[in-house]
Amino acid sequence: MDRLVIIGGNSLKGRIRVSGAKNAALPCIAAALLTSELVNLSHLPAVSDIRTMLKVLEALGCAVERAADEDGLQYTAAMRAVDLETGEMKAPYDLVKTMRASILVLGPLLARFGHATVSLPGGCAIGARPINLHLEALARMGAHIEIVQGYVEAKVPGGRLQAIDHTFEKVSVGATENTLLAATLANGTSVLRNVAMEPEIGDLAELLNKMGARVEGMGTATLTIHGVEILHGAAHATIPDRIEAGTHLCAAAIAGGDVVLERVRPDDLRALLDLLERMGCLITERDGADGKQLRIQREPSQKLRARDITTAPFPAFPTDLQAQVMAVMTQAHGISVIKETIFENRFQHAMELERLGANLRIDGSTAIVAGPAKLTGCTVMATDLRASATLVLAGLVAEGETTVDRIYHLDRGYAGLEKKLQGVGARIERVGGGSV
Ligand code: EPZ
């Protein structure tokens, strides 16, 4: 099993190209199930979650061809979902258990074929992650849903889902995506209220509209979807990954230096940019050859200031960057307070940060971080995707050698993180055959 070994102390300088967004690509891959024509998605990050999602499509009978980009960190997938009816229409437990986003195939399969069987995703390290909001919305559209031996078995009597006017009782990214996917082929006009406004949903809606769907209201809390009879093929480039970009910004903030990120969307990162500026980093935006660029500067001698954050749905501070900013806060002068409002168990990185020397306290859904703390390298264990990234960030400033174990978590969502950090001067190396 691979691990990452980091020698702390270098500041960072140079350019990093941000890959396509995993969390935007996952629902876009599911969208390919809505048509028998070719859906071509580029800028897919070379991460294991994307590979898993493509395997789910293949298990359902969809033909998938992959072509890697030159740097091997992104690729294009050409997907054609023809003749699926002849198969089982079943997303198996073995795949779904490794990645919860597999549940996103349920909406498209029901909308196009009127039936589907998808394994229940099971437990998750960052807290209970039910799918009741997905199932409630699909049931209101006319699906009969039963849980049988760990599987969601869903059928639409009459074959076609009906449009709904629906208010989600809680903001959910996945439930918004699943219902949006389903509503594109439903009979009539759906109005979905209290939807998630994350940029990844705008990207999905954009692809769906290229496929002939009629989705309105992107970027707002209400989506209107005029159902159509049939969707066609399309080509689409995945938006840049705001969480990957945010992780690199945190790397430059904690280690100090001067880093330019290429292919970013600053508007997707406002809450983090605002925090890092308030903590003392200088951030500037400019136009680049293929999209915007962000430059972050901090002299290593320049003090970081403690600041507070509360995670909440977009456009507020993202839960997916909470762990990374906790690492930065360990180096800030004063007390920083983090309130996590999305997931109940998303502070597992805190204990590993403490092993490196961080001075912090967890009180329910609040973390109190006192800084600056002197971090000293040791072996730490990654517990989930973003927690892994945090430990890497802490390793950049820890004295001596930090070894991050169980980085298969990291490989679920970061394409070549160590290569990109090496490119800006970090001393980080992937080593095979690690313990655990
Ligand atoms: C998405 O997960 C992301 N995953 C997560 O990214 C991210 O942390 C999360 O949104 C929040 O931003 C993908 O996009 C693939 P939710 P999702 O439904 O859709 C509760 C990462 O590191 N809820 O918005 O599963 C739920 O328990 C990750 O890349 C219900 O109660 O998240 C949570 O408290 C991990 N019932 C809240 O809503 C439901 O049916 C938000 O979850 C669904 C969710």
Coordinates of C-alpha atoms and ligand atoms in Angstrom, one line a residue:
M1 CA 0.0 0.0 0.0
D2 CA 1.4 3.4 -1.0
R3 CA 2.3 6.2 1.5
L4 CA 3.6 9.7 1.1
V5 CA 6.8 10.9 2.7
I6 CA 7.2 14.6 3.2
I7 CA 10.2 16.5 4.5
G8 CA 8.9 19.8 5.8
G9 CA 10.3 23.3 5.7
N10 CA 10.4 24.3 2.0
S11 CA 8.3 27.3 0.8
L12 CA 6.5 26.8 -2.5
K13 CA 7.1 28.6 -5.8
G14 CA 5.8 27.9 -9.3
R15 CA 2.6 27.0 -11.2
I16 CA 0.1 24.3 -10.7
R17 CA -2.5 23.3 -13.2
V18 CA -5.8 22.3 -11.6
S19 CA -7.6 19.1 -12.9
G20 CA -11.3 18.7 -13.7
A21 CA -13.6 18.5 -10.7
K22 CA -14.3 15.0 -9.4
N23 CA -17.6 16.0 -7.9
A24 CA -18.8 17.7 -11.1
A25 CA -17.7 14.8 -13.3
L26 CA -19.5 12.1 -11.2
P27 CA -23.1 13.3 -11.9
C28 CA -22.1 14.2 -15.5
I29 CA -21.0 10.5 -16.0
A30 CA -24.4 9.4 -14.7
A31 CA -26.1 11.8 -17.2
A32 CA -24.7 9.6 -20.0
L33 CA -27.3 7.0 -19.0
L34 CA -30.1 9.4 -20.2
T35 CA -29.4 8.9 -23.9
S36 CA -28.4 6.1 -26.3
E37 CA -26.1 8.6 -28.1
L38 CA -22.5 9.4 -27.4
V39 CA -21.6 11.6 -24.4
N40 CA -18.0 12.7 -24.5
L41 CA -16.6 14.1 -21.2
S42 CA -13.2 15.7 -21.1
H43 CA -11.1 17.0 -18.2
L44 CA -11.9 14.0 -16.0
P45 CA -9.4 13.8 -13.2
A46 CA -7.4 10.5 -13.1
V47 CA -8.7 9.5 -9.6
S48 CA -10.2 6.3 -8.4
D49 CA -13.7 7.6 -7.8
I50 CA -14.0 8.5 -11.5
R51 CA -12.7 5.0 -12.4
T52 CA -15.3 3.5 -10.1
M53 CA -18.2 5.5 -11.6
L54 CA -17.1 4.5 -15.1
K55 CA -17.1 0.9 -13.9
V56 CA -20.6 1.3 -12.6
L57 CA -21.7 2.4 -16.0
E58 CA -19.9 -0.5 -17.6
A59 CA -21.6 -2.9 -15.2
L60 CA -24.9 -1.5 -16.4
G61 CA -24.0 -2.3 -20.0
C62 CA -22.7 1.1 -21.1
A63 CA -19.8 1.2 -23.5
V64 CA -16.9 3.4 -22.2
E65 CA -13.7 4.4 -24.1
R66 CA -11.0 6.3 -22.2
A67 CA -8.2 8.4 -23.7
A68 CA -5.6 9.9 -21.3
D69 CA -4.3 13.4 -21.7
E70 CA -0.6 13.9 -22.1
D71 CA 0.3 14.5 -18.5
G72 CA -1.7 11.4 -17.4
L73 CA -3.6 13.4 -14.8
Q74 CA -6.8 13.9 -16.8
Y75 CA -8.6 11.9 -19.4
T76 CA -11.6 11.9 -21.7
A77 CA -14.4 9.3 -21.6
A78 CA -16.6 8.5 -24.5
M79 CA -19.8 6.8 -23.2
R80 CA -22.6 5.2 -25.1
A81 CA -25.5 3.7 -23.2
V82 CA -27.2 1.6 -25.8
D83 CA -29.1 -1.7 -25.3
L84 CA -29.0 -1.4 -21.5
E85 CA -32.5 -3.0 -21.4
T86 CA -31.1 -6.4 -22.2
G87 CA -29.0 -6.3 -19.0
E88 CA -29.9 -6.5 -15.4
M89 CA -30.0 -2.7 -14.8
K90 CA -28.4 -3.3 -11.5
A91 CA -25.6 -1.3 -9.8
P92 CA -23.8 -3.9 -7.7
Y93 CA -22.8 -3.6 -4.1
D94 CA -19.1 -4.3 -4.8
L95 CA -18.8 -1.1 -6.7
V96 CA -21.4 1.1 -4.9
K97 CA -19.9 0.3 -1.4
T98 CA -16.6 1.9 -2.5
M99 CA -18.3 5.1 -3.6
R100 CA -21.5 6.6 -2.5
A101 CA -22.0 8.8 -5.6
S102 CA -22.9 5.6 -7.5
I103 CA -26.5 6.2 -6.2
L104 CA -26.6 9.0 -8.9
V105 CA -27.4 6.3 -11.5
L106 CA -30.8 5.7 -10.0
G107 CA -32.5 8.9 -11.3
P108 CA -31.3 8.6 -14.9
L109 CA -32.1 4.8 -15.1
L110 CA -35.6 5.4 -13.7
A111 CA -36.2 8.3 -16.0
R112 CA -35.1 6.5 -19.2
F113 CA -36.1 2.9 -18.5
G114 CA -38.7 3.0 -15.7
H115 CA -36.8 0.6 -13.5
A116 CA -33.5 0.2 -11.7
T117 CA -31.8 -1.7 -8.9
V118 CA -29.0 0.1 -7.0
S119 CA -27.1 -1.2 -4.0
L120 CA -27.6 0.9 -0.8
P121 CA -24.2 2.7 -0.3
G122 CA -23.6 1.7 3.3
G123 CA -21.5 3.5 5.9
C124 CA -19.1 6.4 5.6
A125 CA -16.2 7.7 7.7
I126 CA -17.4 11.3 7.8
G127 CA -20.8 10.6 9.3
A128 CA -24.2 9.1 8.5
R129 CA -25.0 9.8 4.9
P130 CA -28.6 8.7 4.2
I131 CA -30.3 8.9 0.8
N132 CA -33.8 9.5 2.1
L133 CA -34.0 12.9 0.2
H134 CA -33.1 11.2 -3.1
L135 CA -35.7 8.4 -2.6
E136 CA -38.4 10.8 -1.4
A137 CA -38.2 13.0 -4.4
L138 CA -38.1 10.0 -6.8
A139 CA -41.1 8.4 -5.0
R140 CA -43.0 11.7 -5.4
M141 CA -42.3 11.5 -9.2
G142 CA -44.1 8.2 -9.2
A143 CA -41.4 5.6 -8.5
H144 CA -42.3 2.6 -6.3
I145 CA -39.3 2.0 -4.2
E146 CA -38.5 -0.9 -2.0
I147 CA -35.3 -1.9 -0.1
V148 CA -34.7 -5.6 -0.7
Q149 CA -31.6 -7.3 0.6
G150 CA -29.5 -4.2 0.7
Y151 CA -30.7 -3.0 -2.7
V152 CA -32.9 -0.1 -3.7
E153 CA -35.4 -1.7 -6.1
A154 CA -37.4 1.0 -8.0
K155 CA -40.0 0.7 -10.7
V156 CA -42.2 3.3 -12.4
P157 CA -45.7 2.0 -13.1
G158 CA -46.6 3.2 -16.6
G159 CA -42.9 3.7 -17.4
R160 CA -42.5 7.5 -17.2
L161 CA -41.8 9.6 -14.2
Q162 CA -44.1 12.6 -13.5
A163 CA -42.9 16.1 -13.0
I164 CA -43.1 17.4 -9.4
D165 CA -43.1 20.7 -7.5
H166 CA -40.9 19.7 -4.6
T167 CA -39.2 21.5 -1.7
F168 CA -36.2 19.6 -0.3
E169 CA -36.4 19.6 3.5
K170 CA -32.6 19.9 3.6
V171 CA -30.0 21.2 1.1
S172 CA -28.4 18.1 -0.5
V173 CA -26.0 18.1 -3.4
G174 CA -26.6 14.5 -4.3
A175 CA -30.4 14.6 -3.9
T176 CA -30.5 17.7 -6.1
E177 CA -28.4 16.0 -8.8
N178 CA -30.4 12.7 -8.7
T179 CA -33.8 14.5 -8.9
L180 CA -32.5 16.9 -11.6
L181 CA -31.3 14.0 -13.7
A182 CA -34.6 12.3 -13.3
A183 CA -36.7 15.4 -14.1
T184 CA -35.1 16.0 -17.5
L185 CA -37.1 13.1 -19.0
A186 CA -40.2 13.4 -16.8
N187 CA -43.7 14.2 -18.0
G188 CA -44.3 17.9 -17.4
T189 CA -42.5 20.8 -15.7
S190 CA -40.7 20.2 -12.4
V191 CA -39.9 22.9 -9.9
L192 CA -37.3 21.9 -7.4
R193 CA -36.9 24.2 -4.4
N194 CA -34.3 24.6 -1.7
V195 CA -31.8 22.9 -4.1
A196 CA -28.0 22.9 -3.5
M197 CA -26.3 25.7 -5.4
E198 CA -22.8 24.2 -5.6
P199 CA -21.0 24.9 -8.9
E200 CA -21.0 21.2 -9.7
I201 CA -24.8 21.4 -10.1
G202 CA -24.5 24.3 -12.6
D203 CA -22.0 22.2 -14.5
L204 CA -24.4 19.2 -14.6
A205 CA -27.3 21.4 -15.8
E206 CA -25.1 22.8 -18.5
L207 CA -24.3 19.4 -19.8
L208 CA -28.0 18.3 -19.6
N209 CA -29.0 21.4 -21.6
K210 CA -26.4 20.5 -24.2
M211 CA -28.1 17.1 -24.4
G212 CA -31.4 18.8 -25.1
A213 CA -32.8 19.1 -21.6
R214 CA -34.6 22.3 -20.6
V215 CA -33.2 23.3 -17.2
E216 CA -33.5 26.8 -15.9
G217 CA -32.5 28.6 -12.7
M218 CA -28.9 27.5 -12.4
G219 CA -27.0 29.0 -9.5
T220 CA -30.2 29.8 -7.6
A221 CA -32.1 27.8 -5.0
T222 CA -34.9 26.9 -7.4
L223 CA -34.5 24.8 -10.5
T224 CA -37.2 24.6 -13.2
I225 CA -37.0 21.6 -15.5
H226 CA -39.3 21.2 -18.5
G227 CA -39.3 17.5 -19.2
V228 CA -38.5 16.4 -22.7
E229 CA -39.2 13.0 -24.5
I230 CA -35.7 12.2 -25.5
L231 CA -32.1 13.5 -24.9
H232 CA -29.2 13.3 -27.4
G233 CA -25.4 13.1 -27.2
A234 CA -23.1 16.0 -26.3
A235 CA -19.5 16.9 -25.6
H236 CA -18.6 18.7 -22.4
A237 CA -15.4 19.8 -20.5
T238 CA -15.7 19.3 -16.7
I239 CA -15.2 22.5 -14.7
P240 CA -11.9 22.9 -12.7
D241 CA -11.9 21.3 -9.3
R242 CA -12.5 24.0 -6.7
I243 CA -11.5 21.7 -3.8
E244 CA -8.3 20.7 -5.4
A245 CA -7.5 24.4 -6.1
G246 CA -8.4 25.2 -2.5
T247 CA -6.1 22.6 -1.3
H248 CA -3.2 24.1 -3.2
L249 CA -4.1 27.5 -1.9
C250 CA -3.9 26.1 1.6
A251 CA -0.5 24.5 0.7
A252 CA 0.9 27.9 -0.3
A253 CA -0.7 29.5 2.7
I254 CA 0.8 27.1 5.2
A255 CA 4.2 26.7 3.6
G256 CA 4.5 30.2 2.4
G257 CA 5.7 31.2 -1.1
D258 CA 4.4 32.4 -4.4
V259 CA 2.1 30.0 -6.4
V260 CA 0.0 30.5 -9.5
L261 CA -2.9 28.2 -10.1
E262 CA -4.0 27.7 -13.7
R263 CA -7.5 26.9 -14.9
V264 CA -9.5 27.9 -11.9
R265 CA -12.9 29.6 -11.3
P266 CA -12.3 32.1 -8.5
D267 CA -16.0 32.7 -8.1
D268 CA -16.3 29.1 -6.9
L269 CA -13.8 29.7 -4.2
R270 CA -14.9 33.1 -2.7
A271 CA -15.4 31.8 0.9
L272 CA -11.8 30.4 1.0
L273 CA -10.2 33.3 -0.8
D274 CA -11.8 35.7 1.7
L275 CA -10.6 33.5 4.6
L276 CA -7.0 33.3 3.4
E277 CA -6.9 37.0 2.7
R278 CA -8.2 37.7 6.2
M279 CA -5.5 35.4 7.5
G280 CA -2.8 37.4 5.8
C281 CA -2.2 36.0 2.3
L282 CA -2.1 38.1 -0.8
I283 CA -4.3 36.8 -3.6
T284 CA -4.6 38.1 -7.1
E285 CA -6.7 37.0 -10.1
R286 CA -5.9 37.3 -13.8
D287 CA -6.9 35.8 -17.1
G288 CA -4.9 32.9 -18.4
A289 CA -4.7 31.0 -21.7
D290 CA -7.5 28.6 -20.8
G291 CA -9.4 30.2 -18.0
K292 CA -8.7 32.3 -14.9
Q293 CA -5.5 32.1 -12.8
L294 CA -5.1 32.7 -9.1
R295 CA -1.8 33.8 -7.5
I296 CA -1.3 33.4 -3.8
Q297 CA 1.7 35.0 -2.0
R298 CA 2.9 34.8 1.5
E299 CA 6.4 35.5 2.8
P300 CA 7.2 32.6 5.1
S301 CA 8.3 35.3 7.7
Q302 CA 4.9 36.9 7.5
K303 CA 2.5 35.9 10.3
L304 CA -0.8 34.2 9.6
R305 CA -3.7 35.5 11.7
A306 CA -6.3 33.3 13.4
R307 CA -9.8 33.5 11.9
D308 CA -13.1 31.5 12.4
I309 CA -15.2 29.7 9.8
T310 CA -18.5 27.9 9.7
T311 CA -19.1 25.3 7.0
A312 CA -22.5 25.4 5.2
P313 CA -23.9 24.8 1.7
F314 CA -22.5 26.9 -1.2
P315 CA -21.8 29.8 -1.3
A316 CA -20.7 29.5 2.3
F317 CA -17.5 27.9 3.4
P318 CA -17.3 24.3 2.0
T319 CA -17.1 21.3 4.3
D320 CA -14.7 19.8 1.7
L321 CA -12.1 22.4 2.6
Q322 CA -12.6 22.4 6.4
A323 CA -9.9 19.8 7.1
Q324 CA -7.3 21.7 4.9
V325 CA -7.9 25.1 6.6
M326 CA -7.6 23.4 10.0
A327 CA -4.0 22.6 9.1
V328 CA -3.4 26.2 8.1
M329 CA -4.9 27.4 11.4
T330 CA -2.4 25.4 13.4
Q331 CA 0.2 27.9 12.1
A332 CA -1.9 31.1 12.7
H333 CA -1.3 33.4 15.6
G334 CA -4.3 33.2 18.0
I335 CA -7.4 31.0 18.4
S336 CA -9.3 29.9 15.4
V337 CA -12.8 28.3 15.7
I338 CA -14.3 25.9 13.1
K339 CA -18.0 25.0 13.2
E340 CA -18.8 22.0 11.0
T341 CA -22.6 22.0 10.2
I342 CA -22.7 19.5 7.3
F343 CA -21.3 16.2 8.6
E344 CA -21.2 15.1 12.2
N345 CA -18.0 13.2 12.1
R346 CA -15.7 15.2 10.0
F347 CA -12.9 16.0 12.5
Q348 CA -11.0 12.7 12.4
H349 CA -8.0 14.5 11.0
A350 CA -7.8 16.5 14.2
M351 CA -6.4 13.7 16.2
E352 CA -3.7 13.0 13.6
L353 CA -2.8 16.7 13.5
E354 CA -2.4 16.5 17.3
R355 CA 0.1 13.7 16.8
L356 CA 2.1 16.1 14.7
G357 CA 2.0 18.7 17.5
A358 CA -1.1 20.7 16.7
N359 CA -2.8 22.4 19.7
L360 CA -6.5 21.9 19.3
R361 CA -9.7 20.8 21.0
I362 CA -12.9 19.3 19.6
D363 CA -16.2 20.0 21.3
G364 CA -19.0 18.3 19.4
S365 CA -19.2 20.0 16.0
T366 CA -16.8 22.7 17.0
A367 CA -13.0 22.6 16.7
I368 CA -10.8 25.2 18.5
V369 CA -7.3 25.6 17.1
A370 CA -4.6 27.4 19.0
G371 CA -1.6 28.6 17.1
P372 CA 1.1 28.8 16.1
A373 CA 2.1 25.2 17.1
K374 CA 5.4 23.7 16.3
L375 CA 4.7 20.6 14.2
T376 CA 7.2 17.7 14.2
G377 CA 7.1 14.9 11.6
C378 CA 5.8 11.4 12.5
T379 CA 3.7 8.6 10.8
V380 CA 0.0 9.6 10.5
M381 CA -2.9 7.8 9.1
A382 CA -5.4 9.2 6.5
T383 CA -9.0 8.5 7.4
D384 CA -10.8 10.0 4.5
L385 CA -10.1 11.9 1.3
R386 CA -9.8 15.5 2.6
A387 CA -8.3 14.4 5.9
S388 CA -5.4 12.9 3.8
A389 CA -4.8 16.2 2.1
T390 CA -4.7 18.0 5.5
L391 CA -2.0 15.7 6.8
V392 CA 0.1 16.4 3.6
L393 CA -0.3 20.1 4.2
A394 CA 0.8 19.8 7.8
G395 CA 3.8 17.7 6.7
L396 CA 4.9 20.7 4.5
V397 CA 5.7 22.7 7.7
A398 CA 6.4 19.9 10.1
E399 CA 10.1 19.6 11.1
G400 CA 11.7 16.4 9.7
E401 CA 9.8 13.6 8.0
T402 CA 6.1 13.0 8.0
T403 CA 4.7 9.8 6.6
V404 CA 1.1 9.7 5.5
D405 CA -0.3 6.2 5.5
R406 CA -3.5 4.9 3.8
I407 CA -3.3 7.3 0.9
Y408 CA -5.7 5.3 -1.1
H409 CA -8.2 7.8 0.4
L410 CA -6.2 10.6 -1.2
D411 CA -6.2 8.8 -4.6
R412 CA -10.0 8.8 -4.6
G413 CA -10.1 12.5 -5.3
Y414 CA -6.7 14.1 -6.1
A415 CA -4.9 13.5 -9.4
G416 CA -1.2 13.5 -8.8
L417 CA -1.2 15.7 -5.7
E418 CA 2.4 14.8 -4.9
K419 CA 3.6 15.5 -8.5
K420 CA 1.9 18.9 -8.5
L421 CA 3.5 19.8 -5.1
Q422 CA 6.9 18.5 -6.2
G423 CA 6.6 20.9 -9.2
V424 CA 6.4 23.9 -6.8
G425 CA 9.3 22.8 -4.7
A426 CA 7.8 20.6 -2.0
R427 CA 9.9 17.6 -0.8
I428 CA 7.3 14.9 -1.1
E429 CA 7.5 11.4 -2.4
R430 CA 5.3 8.4 -3.0
V431 CA 6.6 5.2 -1.5
G432 CA 5.1 1.8 -2.3
G433 CA 4.5 -1.1 0.0
G434 CA 3.7 0.9 3.2
S435 CA 2.4 -0.6 6.4
V436 CA -1.2 -1.1 7.3
Ligands
EPZ1 C1 -21.5 15.9 -1.9 O1 -21.9 14.7 -1.1 C2 -20.0 15.7 -2.2 N1 -19.8 14.5 -2.9 C3 -19.2 15.7 -0.9 O2 -17.9 15.6 -1.3 C4 -19.5 16.9 -0.1 O3 -18.8 16.8 1.2 C5 -21.0 17.1 0.1 O4 -21.7 17.0 -1.1 C6 -21.4 18.4 0.8 O5 -20.9 19.5 0.1 C7 -20.1 14.5 -4.3 O6 -20.4 15.5 -4.9 C8 -19.8 13.2 -5.0 P1 -25.1 16.0 0.6 P2 -23.4 14.4 -0.9 O7 -26.2 15.2 0.1 O8 -24.2 14.7 -2.1 C9 -27.6 15.0 4.6 C10 -15.6 15.0 -1.0 O9 -14.7 15.1 -0.1 N2 -28.5 14.2 3.7 O10 -25.1 17.5 0.1 O11 -23.5 13.0 -0.4 C11 -26.2 14.5 4.7 O12 -26.2 13.5 5.7 C12 -17.0 14.7 -0.6 O13 -15.3 15.1 -2.2 C13 -29.6 13.6 4.2 O14 -29.9 13.8 5.4 O15 -23.7 15.4 0.3 C14 -25.4 15.7 5.0 O16 -25.5 16.0 6.4 C15 -17.2 13.9 0.5 N3 -30.4 12.8 3.4 C16 -26.1 16.8 4.2 O17 -27.4 16.3 3.9 C17 -30.1 12.6 2.1 O18 -30.8 11.9 1.4 C18 -25.4 17.2 2.9 O19 -25.1 16.0 2.2 C19 -28.9 13.2 1.6 C20 -28.1 14.0 2.4

